[in-house]
Amino acid sequence: MIYQRSSALFAAAQKVIPGGVNSPVRAFKAVGGDPIFVKEARGAYLYDEDGNRLIDYINSWGPMILGHAHPSVVDAVIQKTRKGTSFGMPTQIETEIAELAVSMVPNIDKIRFVNSGTEACMSAVRLARGYAGKDKIIKFAGCYHGHSDSFLIQAGSGAVTFGSPNSPGVTKGTAQDTLLARYNDLEQVEQIIESNKNEIACIIIEPVAGNMGCIPPEKEFLQGLRTLCDTHNILLIFDEVMTGFRLAKGGVQELLGVDADIVTFGKVIGGGLPVGAFAAREDIMNHLAPLGPVYQAGTLSGNPLAMAAGLAMLTELNSTPGIFKSLADKTEYLHKGIEKALQHHKVVHTINRIGSMISVHFAKDKVVDFETAAHGNNETFKTFFHGMLNHGIYIAPSAFESWFITDALTYKDLDDTIEAVNKVAATL
Ligand code: KE4
């Protein structure tokens, strides 16, 4: 595969954009080489600036669950654009998507739209602190809730990739209110609660982690957190920016049957446009301005184009029978094929999968938390990444990410992907 034009575009971008990208993980720092510049995308395929066609397993880090340029999303945005792009005034479509989201997700009565997953998680924590009147939060090493100061403590995703989990610029004052636990370690959470009695407003977690690769919760872990929160009067925030409307219509709450107090969304809910959201039962959400004292705002929150894209996407997911099973079946098929190919070439690996999220780790032990995720052989991952790219398969340029399956993938695409793994595995 030739990437000359991408490299030239990257050189130009670096002159005016820090690192040539508007989000660090895109820069290929973890895998080396220049990032691929995409020209357009349709369905399961990316078409890059050098004319290569790539099967896409990132799908904009989750949003493109039905494939790129889905007709109903594109049409909805075009229709909306013709009527104006932003008003800073309430519009009916915000109520329509809010009603639909509330009908799809358990335990939420009201939802507030924002412009990113970071904003959703940041606002959810402020709401929890304002509602509970307490300052401290518990997060989990390797979980990523966006780049708000309180979260950049042993964050996952790009922050880990950069090997700088605690970012400069985050003050000691902020960091001291963020307590850190190990994912899947209920005992440690209990100890932290005991040592910070009546000071913890909330626990925020990716109920299925996706920013250390994909790490499903161990049995009873989430229910254990639920019980601890009920016992100690702590709010449980499920960060479903990645899992929401992906793992099930009602997200992980529905899939695994554990109730959160506040749920955050992003990615899929915006259909590819900048949308985040946070939601909860009425008595919590009514603490938000202008009703209550917890302030949160945004010029482009509820933007009509973004709402049109999100409403079209949620409507498709809500009205396509068996969509989540189709996604999970395709992911299982891919898992089995990759497993067979890597085993055949005796490549040490472990694969995590749940629903339409999957990650391949070049480690021998099961990956159950940040520490075991970090045991993966990054040199092998780099070779694997570039090998797959050279066979026309685009996976996440970091071992600390999940692959995101889109229903636009055909079983032939999956077979082509498995064949590429077979060829690349021979070189590992
Ligand atoms: P954004 O602010 O990037 O929209 O969302 C932050 C966020 C919050 N919570 C979870 C569980 C997330 O996965 C994310 C963002 N995910 C990363 C990919 N792992 C975004 C990719 C990027 O940083 O460019």
Tab-separated table of C-alpha atoms and ligand atoms in Angstrom:
chain	number	residue	atom	x	y	z
A	1	MET	CA	0.000	0.000	0.000
A	2	ILE	CA	1.291	3.482	-0.910
A	3	TYR	CA	0.821	6.305	1.579
A	4	GLN	CA	2.771	9.148	-0.037
A	5	ARG	CA	-0.099	11.635	-0.164
A	6	SER	CA	-1.028	10.923	3.469
A	7	SER	CA	2.574	11.574	4.489
A	8	ALA	CA	2.668	14.839	2.539
A	9	LEU	CA	-0.624	15.939	4.088
A	10	PHE	CA	0.694	14.977	7.529
A	11	ALA	CA	3.809	17.143	6.994
A	12	ALA	CA	1.605	20.108	6.100
A	13	ALA	CA	-0.749	19.491	9.023
A	14	GLN	CA	2.115	19.436	11.528
A	15	LYS	CA	3.019	22.993	10.582
A	16	VAL	CA	-0.283	24.403	11.846
A	17	ILE	CA	-1.807	21.733	14.126
A	18	PRO	CA	0.106	20.395	17.159
A	19	GLY	CA	1.307	16.925	16.161
A	20	GLY	CA	-0.686	17.298	12.934
A	21	VAL	CA	-3.825	15.937	14.548
A	22	ASN	CA	-6.775	17.193	16.545
A	23	SER	CA	-6.755	14.172	18.818
A	24	PRO	CA	-3.473	12.514	19.885
A	25	VAL	CA	-4.360	8.861	19.377
A	26	ARG	CA	-4.754	9.525	15.625
A	27	ALA	CA	-1.066	10.383	15.285
A	28	PHE	CA	0.202	6.749	15.169
A	29	LYS	CA	2.696	7.536	17.970
A	30	ALA	CA	2.078	4.114	19.540
A	31	VAL	CA	2.668	2.211	16.308
A	32	GLY	CA	5.064	4.479	14.426
A	33	GLY	CA	4.806	5.810	10.907
A	34	ASP	CA	2.626	8.580	9.529
A	35	PRO	CA	-1.143	8.530	10.060
A	36	ILE	CA	-3.445	7.735	7.169
A	37	PHE	CA	-5.455	10.681	5.866
A	38	VAL	CA	-8.948	9.591	4.897
A	39	LYS	CA	-10.660	11.181	1.898
A	40	GLU	CA	-14.111	9.604	2.280
A	41	ALA	CA	-15.842	6.570	3.694
A	42	ARG	CA	-18.902	4.506	2.842
A	43	GLY	CA	-20.298	1.487	4.664
A	44	ALA	CA	-17.469	-0.611	6.088
A	45	TYR	CA	-14.788	1.017	3.952
A	46	LEU	CA	-12.405	3.957	4.211
A	47	TYR	CA	-10.953	5.476	1.054
A	48	ASP	CA	-7.669	7.210	1.878
A	49	GLU	CA	-5.935	10.077	0.091
A	50	ASP	CA	-3.697	7.644	-1.798
A	51	GLY	CA	-6.651	5.770	-3.266
A	52	ASN	CA	-6.380	2.763	-0.944
A	53	ARG	CA	-9.560	1.052	0.237
A	54	LEU	CA	-9.363	-0.063	3.862
A	55	ILE	CA	-11.801	-2.199	5.848
A	56	ASP	CA	-12.490	0.000	8.894
A	57	TYR	CA	-12.459	-1.481	12.418
A	58	ILE	CA	-12.340	1.894	14.179
A	59	ASN	CA	-15.496	3.443	12.704
A	60	SER	CA	-14.673	6.850	14.173
A	61	TRP	CA	-13.973	5.126	17.547
A	62	GLY	CA	-17.486	3.750	17.729
A	63	PRO	CA	-20.150	6.022	16.149
A	64	MET	CA	-20.332	4.332	12.732
A	65	ILE	CA	-22.134	1.246	14.084
A	66	LEU	CA	-24.220	1.003	10.895
A	67	GLY	CA	-21.392	1.963	8.573
A	68	HIS	CA	-20.107	5.251	7.194
A	69	ALA	CA	-22.404	7.680	5.364
A	70	HIS	CA	-25.529	5.748	6.318
A	71	PRO	CA	-28.280	7.078	3.986
A	72	SER	CA	-30.806	7.883	6.711
A	73	VAL	CA	-28.199	9.843	8.713
A	74	VAL	CA	-26.892	11.700	5.659
A	75	ASP	CA	-30.396	12.585	4.430
A	76	ALA	CA	-31.462	13.784	7.877
A	77	VAL	CA	-28.456	16.090	8.177
A	78	ILE	CA	-28.854	17.476	4.637
A	79	GLN	CA	-32.562	18.219	5.217
A	80	LYS	CA	-31.795	19.901	8.523
A	81	THR	CA	-28.884	21.946	7.160
A	82	ARG	CA	-31.174	23.599	4.625
A	83	LYS	CA	-33.268	24.991	7.509
A	84	GLY	CA	-30.335	26.574	9.341
A	85	THR	CA	-27.425	25.137	11.276
A	86	SER	CA	-27.673	26.589	14.765
A	87	PHE	CA	-30.026	28.843	16.711
A	88	GLY	CA	-29.102	28.798	20.388
A	89	MET	CA	-32.816	28.297	21.010
A	90	PRO	CA	-34.823	25.200	21.912
A	91	THR	CA	-35.946	23.070	18.969
A	92	GLN	CA	-38.467	20.219	18.741
A	93	ILE	CA	-35.908	17.690	17.508
A	94	GLU	CA	-34.073	17.880	20.847
A	95	THR	CA	-37.236	16.656	22.570
A	96	GLU	CA	-37.701	13.927	19.942
A	97	ILE	CA	-34.237	12.424	20.433
A	98	ALA	CA	-34.477	12.867	24.209
A	99	GLU	CA	-37.812	10.966	24.280
A	100	LEU	CA	-36.354	8.190	22.118
A	101	ALA	CA	-33.167	7.845	24.211
A	102	VAL	CA	-35.186	7.795	27.450
A	103	SER	CA	-37.437	5.082	25.989
A	104	MET	CA	-34.423	2.926	25.013
A	105	VAL	CA	-32.291	3.133	28.181
A	106	PRO	CA	-33.275	1.826	31.646
A	107	ASN	CA	-33.328	4.023	34.797
A	108	ILE	CA	-33.282	7.420	33.096
A	109	ASP	CA	-36.120	9.955	33.132
A	110	LYS	CA	-34.257	12.953	31.710
A	111	ILE	CA	-31.208	13.554	29.518
A	112	ARG	CA	-29.037	16.610	28.835
A	113	PHE	CA	-27.180	16.848	25.518
A	114	VAL	CA	-23.637	18.238	25.275
A	115	ASN	CA	-20.947	18.144	22.589
A	116	SER	CA	-18.578	15.339	23.514
A	117	GLY	CA	-18.108	12.342	25.759
A	118	THR	CA	-15.652	14.361	27.836
A	119	GLU	CA	-18.259	17.033	28.420
A	120	ALA	CA	-20.839	14.386	29.310
A	121	CYS	CA	-18.584	12.712	31.893
A	122	MET	CA	-17.292	16.006	33.301
A	123	SER	CA	-20.856	17.267	33.717
A	124	ALA	CA	-22.045	13.966	35.217
A	125	VAL	CA	-19.358	14.132	37.911
A	126	ARG	CA	-20.192	17.774	38.694
A	127	LEU	CA	-23.865	16.807	38.950
A	128	ALA	CA	-23.028	13.908	41.270
A	129	ARG	CA	-20.892	16.165	43.487
A	130	GLY	CA	-23.594	18.845	43.543
A	131	TYR	CA	-26.365	16.329	44.283
A	132	ALA	CA	-24.387	14.487	46.984
A	133	GLY	CA	-22.598	17.486	48.485
A	134	LYS	CA	-19.350	15.519	48.516
A	135	ASP	CA	-16.066	16.111	46.630
A	136	LYS	CA	-14.213	12.843	46.027
A	137	ILE	CA	-14.674	10.431	43.134
A	138	ILE	CA	-13.402	6.921	42.476
A	139	LYS	CA	-12.233	6.023	38.980
A	140	PHE	CA	-10.389	2.965	37.729
A	141	ALA	CA	-6.849	2.767	36.379
A	142	GLY	CA	-7.004	2.457	32.605
A	143	CYS	CA	-10.538	3.756	32.277
A	144	TYR	CA	-10.835	6.861	30.115
A	145	HIS	CA	-13.662	9.325	30.617
A	146	GLY	CA	-12.294	12.095	28.392
A	147	HIS	CA	-9.680	14.751	29.049
A	148	SER	CA	-11.289	16.687	31.914
A	149	ASP	CA	-8.737	17.289	34.695
A	150	SER	CA	-10.386	14.994	37.236
A	151	PHE	CA	-10.076	12.047	34.883
A	152	LEU	CA	-6.478	12.352	33.703
A	153	ILE	CA	-5.269	10.163	36.534
A	154	GLN	CA	-4.132	6.786	35.182
A	155	ALA	CA	-6.420	7.391	32.191
A	156	GLY	CA	-6.724	4.896	29.363
A	157	SER	CA	-6.845	5.330	25.578
A	158	GLY	CA	-4.504	7.951	24.179
A	159	ALA	CA	-3.301	9.059	27.622
A	160	VAL	CA	-1.846	5.597	28.258
A	161	THR	CA	-0.535	5.277	24.761
A	162	PHE	CA	1.488	8.368	25.466
A	163	GLY	CA	2.834	6.800	28.632
A	164	SER	CA	1.774	9.904	30.531
A	165	PRO	CA	-1.335	8.795	32.387
A	166	ASN	CA	-1.074	11.740	34.774
A	167	SER	CA	-1.026	14.738	32.450
A	168	PRO	CA	0.926	17.911	33.317
A	169	GLY	CA	-1.500	20.752	33.940
A	170	VAL	CA	-3.660	18.726	36.293
A	171	THR	CA	-3.306	20.386	39.695
A	172	LYS	CA	-2.591	18.532	42.942
A	173	GLY	CA	-5.819	20.027	44.262
A	174	THR	CA	-7.778	18.331	41.519
A	175	ALA	CA	-5.880	15.050	41.657
A	176	GLN	CA	-6.398	14.688	45.419
A	177	ASP	CA	-10.159	14.336	44.885
A	178	THR	CA	-9.737	11.505	42.398
A	179	LEU	CA	-9.203	8.138	44.075
A	180	LEU	CA	-7.871	5.315	41.960
A	181	ALA	CA	-8.898	1.653	42.024
A	182	ARG	CA	-8.001	-1.404	39.991
A	183	TYR	CA	-10.639	-2.554	37.505
A	184	ASN	CA	-12.391	-5.762	38.645
A	185	ASP	CA	-11.085	-5.347	42.211
A	186	LEU	CA	-14.142	-4.919	44.440
A	187	GLU	CA	-12.170	-5.406	47.646
A	188	GLN	CA	-9.946	-2.433	46.885
A	189	VAL	CA	-12.974	-0.248	46.184
A	190	GLU	CA	-14.396	-1.230	49.562
A	191	GLN	CA	-11.094	-0.307	51.268
A	192	ILE	CA	-11.028	3.078	49.526
A	193	ILE	CA	-14.602	3.788	50.631
A	194	GLU	CA	-13.753	2.808	54.230
A	195	SER	CA	-10.735	5.167	54.215
A	196	ASN	CA	-12.752	8.060	52.797
A	197	LYS	CA	-15.992	7.718	54.776
A	198	ASN	CA	-18.768	10.070	53.662
A	199	GLU	CA	-16.425	11.936	51.297
A	200	ILE	CA	-17.103	10.103	48.044
A	201	ALA	CA	-19.775	11.554	45.754
A	202	CYS	CA	-19.571	8.949	43.005
A	203	ILE	CA	-17.846	6.025	41.400
A	204	ILE	CA	-17.389	6.468	37.658
A	205	ILE	CA	-16.652	3.404	35.559
A	206	GLU	CA	-16.687	2.122	32.023
A	207	PRO	CA	-19.049	-0.795	32.781
A	208	VAL	CA	-17.312	-2.594	29.949
A	209	ALA	CA	-13.857	-1.081	29.635
A	210	GLY	CA	-12.825	-0.130	26.118
A	211	ASN	CA	-9.779	2.046	26.712
A	212	MET	CA	-7.325	-0.604	27.814
A	213	GLY	CA	-8.444	-2.740	24.925
A	214	CYS	CA	-11.834	-4.322	25.631
A	215	ILE	CA	-12.191	-5.603	29.207
A	216	PRO	CA	-15.572	-6.981	30.293
A	217	PRO	CA	-16.323	-6.771	34.033
A	218	GLU	CA	-15.850	-10.004	35.984
A	219	LYS	CA	-19.024	-11.639	37.256
A	220	GLU	CA	-20.611	-9.746	40.166
A	221	PHE	CA	-18.108	-6.849	39.922
A	222	LEU	CA	-20.683	-4.325	38.724
A	223	GLN	CA	-23.370	-5.677	41.070
A	224	GLY	CA	-20.820	-5.409	43.872
A	225	LEU	CA	-20.243	-1.745	43.036
A	226	ARG	CA	-24.024	-1.217	42.987
A	227	THR	CA	-24.328	-2.708	46.467
A	228	LEU	CA	-21.402	-0.663	47.830
A	229	CYS	CA	-22.944	2.524	46.392
A	230	ASP	CA	-26.331	1.746	47.945
A	231	THR	CA	-24.730	0.956	51.310
A	232	HIS	CA	-22.548	4.057	51.430
A	233	ASN	CA	-24.834	6.557	49.684
A	234	ILE	CA	-22.552	6.960	46.645
A	235	LEU	CA	-23.816	7.579	43.095
A	236	LEU	CA	-22.788	5.020	40.453
A	237	ILE	CA	-21.965	6.584	37.078
A	238	PHE	CA	-21.778	4.251	34.082
A	239	ASP	CA	-19.669	5.881	31.403
A	240	GLU	CA	-21.398	4.396	28.350
A	241	VAL	CA	-19.872	6.787	25.837
A	242	MET	CA	-18.482	3.714	24.064
A	243	THR	CA	-20.969	0.994	25.077
A	244	GLY	CA	-24.180	3.011	24.949
A	245	PHE	CA	-26.484	2.019	22.068
A	246	ARG	CA	-23.664	-0.352	20.956
A	247	LEU	CA	-23.760	-3.381	23.271
A	248	ALA	CA	-27.560	-3.332	23.507
A	249	LYS	CA	-30.402	-0.900	22.927
A	250	GLY	CA	-30.191	-0.051	26.643
A	251	GLY	CA	-26.424	-0.404	26.819
A	252	VAL	CA	-24.664	-2.322	29.595
A	253	GLN	CA	-27.456	-1.684	32.089
A	254	GLU	CA	-29.665	-3.832	29.848
A	255	LEU	CA	-26.973	-6.290	28.735
A	256	LEU	CA	-25.677	-7.129	32.224
A	257	GLY	CA	-28.704	-6.144	34.321
A	258	VAL	CA	-26.995	-3.703	36.703
A	259	ASP	CA	-28.538	-0.286	37.409
A	260	ALA	CA	-26.543	2.945	37.298
A	261	ASP	CA	-27.592	6.246	38.866
A	262	ILE	CA	-26.184	8.412	36.076
A	263	VAL	CA	-25.299	7.242	32.548
A	264	THR	CA	-23.137	9.111	30.061
A	265	PHE	CA	-23.251	8.775	26.280
A	266	GLY	CA	-21.313	9.863	23.208
A	267	LYS	CA	-20.255	8.425	19.848
A	268	VAL	CA	-23.295	6.404	18.574
A	269	ILE	CA	-25.824	8.857	20.083
A	270	GLY	CA	-24.518	11.538	17.703
A	271	GLY	CA	-24.495	9.392	14.557
A	272	GLY	CA	-21.017	10.755	13.821
A	273	LEU	CA	-21.678	14.389	14.704
A	274	PRO	CA	-20.400	15.971	17.958
A	275	VAL	CA	-22.875	14.804	20.606
A	276	GLY	CA	-22.458	13.689	24.196
A	277	ALA	CA	-25.176	13.296	26.791
A	278	PHE	CA	-25.745	12.414	30.416
A	279	ALA	CA	-28.938	11.087	31.915
A	280	ALA	CA	-30.444	9.961	35.207
A	281	ARG	CA	-33.697	9.681	37.095
A	282	GLU	CA	-35.621	12.919	37.541
A	283	ASP	CA	-34.652	13.731	41.142
A	284	ILE	CA	-30.976	13.803	40.144
A	285	MET	CA	-31.359	15.611	36.784
A	286	ASN	CA	-33.561	18.310	38.309
A	287	HIS	CA	-30.484	19.542	40.190
A	288	LEU	CA	-29.210	20.919	36.878
A	289	ALA	CA	-29.552	24.575	35.882
A	290	PRO	CA	-31.858	26.220	35.061
A	291	LEU	CA	-34.001	24.091	37.441
A	292	GLY	CA	-31.395	23.469	40.101
A	293	PRO	CA	-28.066	24.897	41.301
A	294	VAL	CA	-25.604	22.681	39.373
A	295	TYR	CA	-24.427	24.766	36.433
A	296	GLN	CA	-23.736	23.256	33.008
A	297	ALA	CA	-24.151	24.903	29.596
A	298	GLY	CA	-23.088	24.886	25.938
A	299	THR	CA	-23.601	27.135	22.916
A	300	LEU	CA	-23.935	24.218	20.506
A	301	SER	CA	-25.512	21.717	22.894
A	302	GLY	CA	-28.543	20.177	21.160
A	303	ASN	CA	-27.341	21.528	17.816
A	304	PRO	CA	-30.031	20.714	15.225
A	305	LEU	CA	-27.669	19.018	12.744
A	306	ALA	CA	-26.145	16.838	15.463
A	307	MET	CA	-29.591	16.022	16.815
A	308	ALA	CA	-30.772	15.096	13.317
A	309	ALA	CA	-27.837	12.706	12.873
A	310	GLY	CA	-28.305	11.225	16.334
A	311	LEU	CA	-32.076	10.846	15.968
A	312	ALA	CA	-31.658	9.107	12.613
A	313	MET	CA	-29.072	6.751	14.113
A	314	LEU	CA	-31.081	5.881	17.243
A	315	THR	CA	-34.226	5.456	15.150
A	316	GLU	CA	-32.424	2.948	12.901
A	317	LEU	CA	-31.079	1.020	15.910
A	318	ASN	CA	-34.433	1.092	17.666
A	319	SER	CA	-36.333	-0.165	14.633
A	320	THR	CA	-33.952	-2.773	13.151
A	321	PRO	CA	-34.894	-6.161	14.640
A	322	GLY	CA	-31.880	-8.252	15.637
A	323	ILE	CA	-29.300	-5.533	14.925
A	324	PHE	CA	-27.395	-6.087	18.168
A	325	LYS	CA	-27.374	-9.865	17.661
A	326	SER	CA	-26.140	-9.388	14.099
A	327	LEU	CA	-23.291	-7.222	15.396
A	328	ALA	CA	-22.429	-9.712	18.141
A	329	ASP	CA	-22.551	-12.689	15.735
A	330	LYS	CA	-20.169	-10.966	13.318
A	331	THR	CA	-17.814	-10.157	16.187
A	332	GLU	CA	-17.872	-13.789	17.391
A	333	TYR	CA	-17.148	-14.998	13.840
A	334	LEU	CA	-14.202	-12.599	13.620
A	335	HIS	CA	-12.954	-13.662	17.064
A	336	LYS	CA	-12.952	-17.354	16.116
A	337	GLY	CA	-11.208	-16.685	12.821
A	338	ILE	CA	-8.478	-14.517	14.358
A	339	GLU	CA	-7.978	-17.017	17.192
A	340	LYS	CA	-7.544	-19.874	14.709
A	341	ALA	CA	-5.057	-17.920	12.589
A	342	LEU	CA	-2.921	-16.785	15.555
A	343	GLN	CA	-2.972	-20.268	17.117
A	344	HIS	CA	-1.948	-21.815	13.803
A	345	HIS	CA	1.142	-19.597	13.781
A	346	LYS	CA	1.726	-20.138	17.505
A	347	VAL	CA	1.458	-16.410	18.275
A	348	VAL	CA	1.088	-15.762	22.018
A	349	HIS	CA	-2.145	-13.812	22.388
A	350	THR	CA	-5.400	-13.421	24.225
A	351	ILE	CA	-8.623	-11.972	22.823
A	352	ASN	CA	-11.320	-10.141	24.792
A	353	ARG	CA	-14.789	-9.791	23.341
A	354	ILE	CA	-18.267	-8.717	24.384
A	355	GLY	CA	-21.061	-7.814	21.983
A	356	SER	CA	-19.543	-5.847	19.099
A	357	MET	CA	-16.375	-4.901	20.959
A	358	ILE	CA	-13.202	-6.951	20.631
A	359	SER	CA	-9.464	-6.510	21.256
A	360	VAL	CA	-6.413	-8.619	20.495
A	361	HIS	CA	-3.638	-8.597	23.121
A	362	PHE	CA	-0.199	-10.111	22.485
A	363	ALA	CA	0.088	-11.364	26.052
A	364	LYS	CA	-0.215	-14.849	27.482
A	365	ASP	CA	-2.290	-13.980	30.582
A	366	LYS	CA	-5.920	-12.998	30.519
A	367	VAL	CA	-6.334	-9.209	30.296
A	368	VAL	CA	-8.563	-8.161	33.194
A	369	ASP	CA	-7.236	-4.722	34.143
A	370	PHE	CA	-4.789	-1.948	33.240
A	371	GLU	CA	-1.776	-3.841	34.592
A	372	THR	CA	-2.431	-7.020	32.604
A	373	ALA	CA	-3.325	-4.932	29.548
A	374	ALA	CA	0.096	-3.288	29.832
A	375	HIS	CA	1.787	-6.727	29.722
A	376	GLY	CA	0.980	-6.972	26.023
A	377	ASN	CA	4.000	-7.055	23.690
A	378	ASN	CA	3.830	-3.660	22.014
A	379	GLU	CA	6.486	-4.486	19.420
A	380	THR	CA	4.379	-7.416	18.239
A	381	PHE	CA	1.335	-5.163	18.213
A	382	LYS	CA	3.150	-2.581	16.064
A	383	THR	CA	4.150	-5.239	13.518
A	384	PHE	CA	0.623	-6.623	13.560
A	385	PHE	CA	-0.898	-3.156	13.073
A	386	HIS	CA	1.265	-2.258	10.070
A	387	GLY	CA	0.930	-5.737	8.608
A	388	MET	CA	-2.844	-5.482	8.737
A	389	LEU	CA	-2.709	-1.986	7.258
A	390	ASN	CA	-0.637	-3.265	4.366
A	391	HIS	CA	-3.331	-5.856	3.750
A	392	GLY	CA	-6.015	-3.149	3.670
A	393	ILE	CA	-7.319	-3.596	7.209
A	394	TYR	CA	-7.467	-0.545	9.504
A	395	ILE	CA	-7.472	-1.395	13.216
A	396	ALA	CA	-6.905	0.935	16.178
A	397	PRO	CA	-3.335	2.343	16.155
A	398	SER	CA	-2.894	1.437	19.813
A	399	ALA	CA	-3.010	-1.737	21.894
A	400	PHE	CA	-5.053	0.195	24.464
A	401	GLU	CA	-8.124	0.456	22.261
A	402	SER	CA	-10.995	-1.747	21.194
A	403	TRP	CA	-11.977	-2.652	17.662
A	404	PHE	CA	-15.469	-1.422	16.795
A	405	ILE	CA	-17.617	-3.657	14.594
A	406	THR	CA	-20.072	-2.112	12.160
A	407	ASP	CA	-23.077	-3.935	10.780
A	408	ALA	CA	-22.005	-2.777	7.323
A	409	LEU	CA	-19.277	-5.465	7.460
A	410	THR	CA	-20.127	-8.489	5.306
A	411	TYR	CA	-18.972	-11.992	6.144
A	412	LYS	CA	-16.673	-11.706	3.134
A	413	ASP	CA	-15.084	-8.625	4.749
A	414	LEU	CA	-14.622	-10.711	7.882
A	415	ASP	CA	-13.059	-13.557	5.892
A	416	ASP	CA	-10.732	-11.084	4.156
A	417	THR	CA	-9.754	-9.750	7.583
A	418	ILE	CA	-9.104	-13.254	8.929
A	419	GLU	CA	-7.033	-14.064	5.834
A	420	ALA	CA	-4.975	-10.915	6.465
A	421	VAL	CA	-4.410	-12.007	10.084
A	422	ASN	CA	-3.257	-15.376	8.781
A	423	LYS	CA	-0.690	-13.741	6.494
A	424	VAL	CA	0.512	-11.217	9.095
A	425	ALA	CA	0.682	-13.829	11.874
A	426	ALA	CA	3.290	-15.676	9.828
A	427	THR	CA	5.554	-12.616	10.183
A	428	LEU	CA	5.154	-12.149	13.936
B	1	KE4	P1	-14.810	12.336	23.649
B	1	KE4	O1	-14.611	13.572	24.474
B	1	KE4	O2	-13.525	11.877	22.961
B	1	KE4	O3	-16.001	12.441	22.713
B	1	KE4	O4	-15.212	11.132	24.648
B	1	KE4	C1	-14.367	10.820	25.723
B	1	KE4	C2	-14.635	9.394	26.165
B	1	KE4	C3	-15.334	9.187	27.335
B	1	KE4	N1	-15.615	7.931	27.765
B	1	KE4	C4	-15.215	6.847	27.053
B	1	KE4	C5	-15.544	5.475	27.570
B	1	KE4	C6	-14.489	6.998	25.840
B	1	KE4	O5	-14.089	5.897	25.155
B	1	KE4	C7	-14.199	8.304	25.384
B	1	KE4	C8	-13.405	8.549	24.111
B	1	KE4	N2	-12.878	7.391	23.470
B	1	KE4	C9	-11.651	7.583	22.733
B	1	KE4	C10	-11.308	6.243	22.069
B	1	KE4	N3	-10.941	5.256	22.992
B	1	KE4	C11	-11.724	8.700	21.781
B	1	KE4	C12	-10.656	8.704	20.709
B	1	KE4	C13	-9.815	9.955	20.795
B	1	KE4	O6	-9.421	10.357	21.925
B	1	KE4	O7	-9.545	10.521	19.703
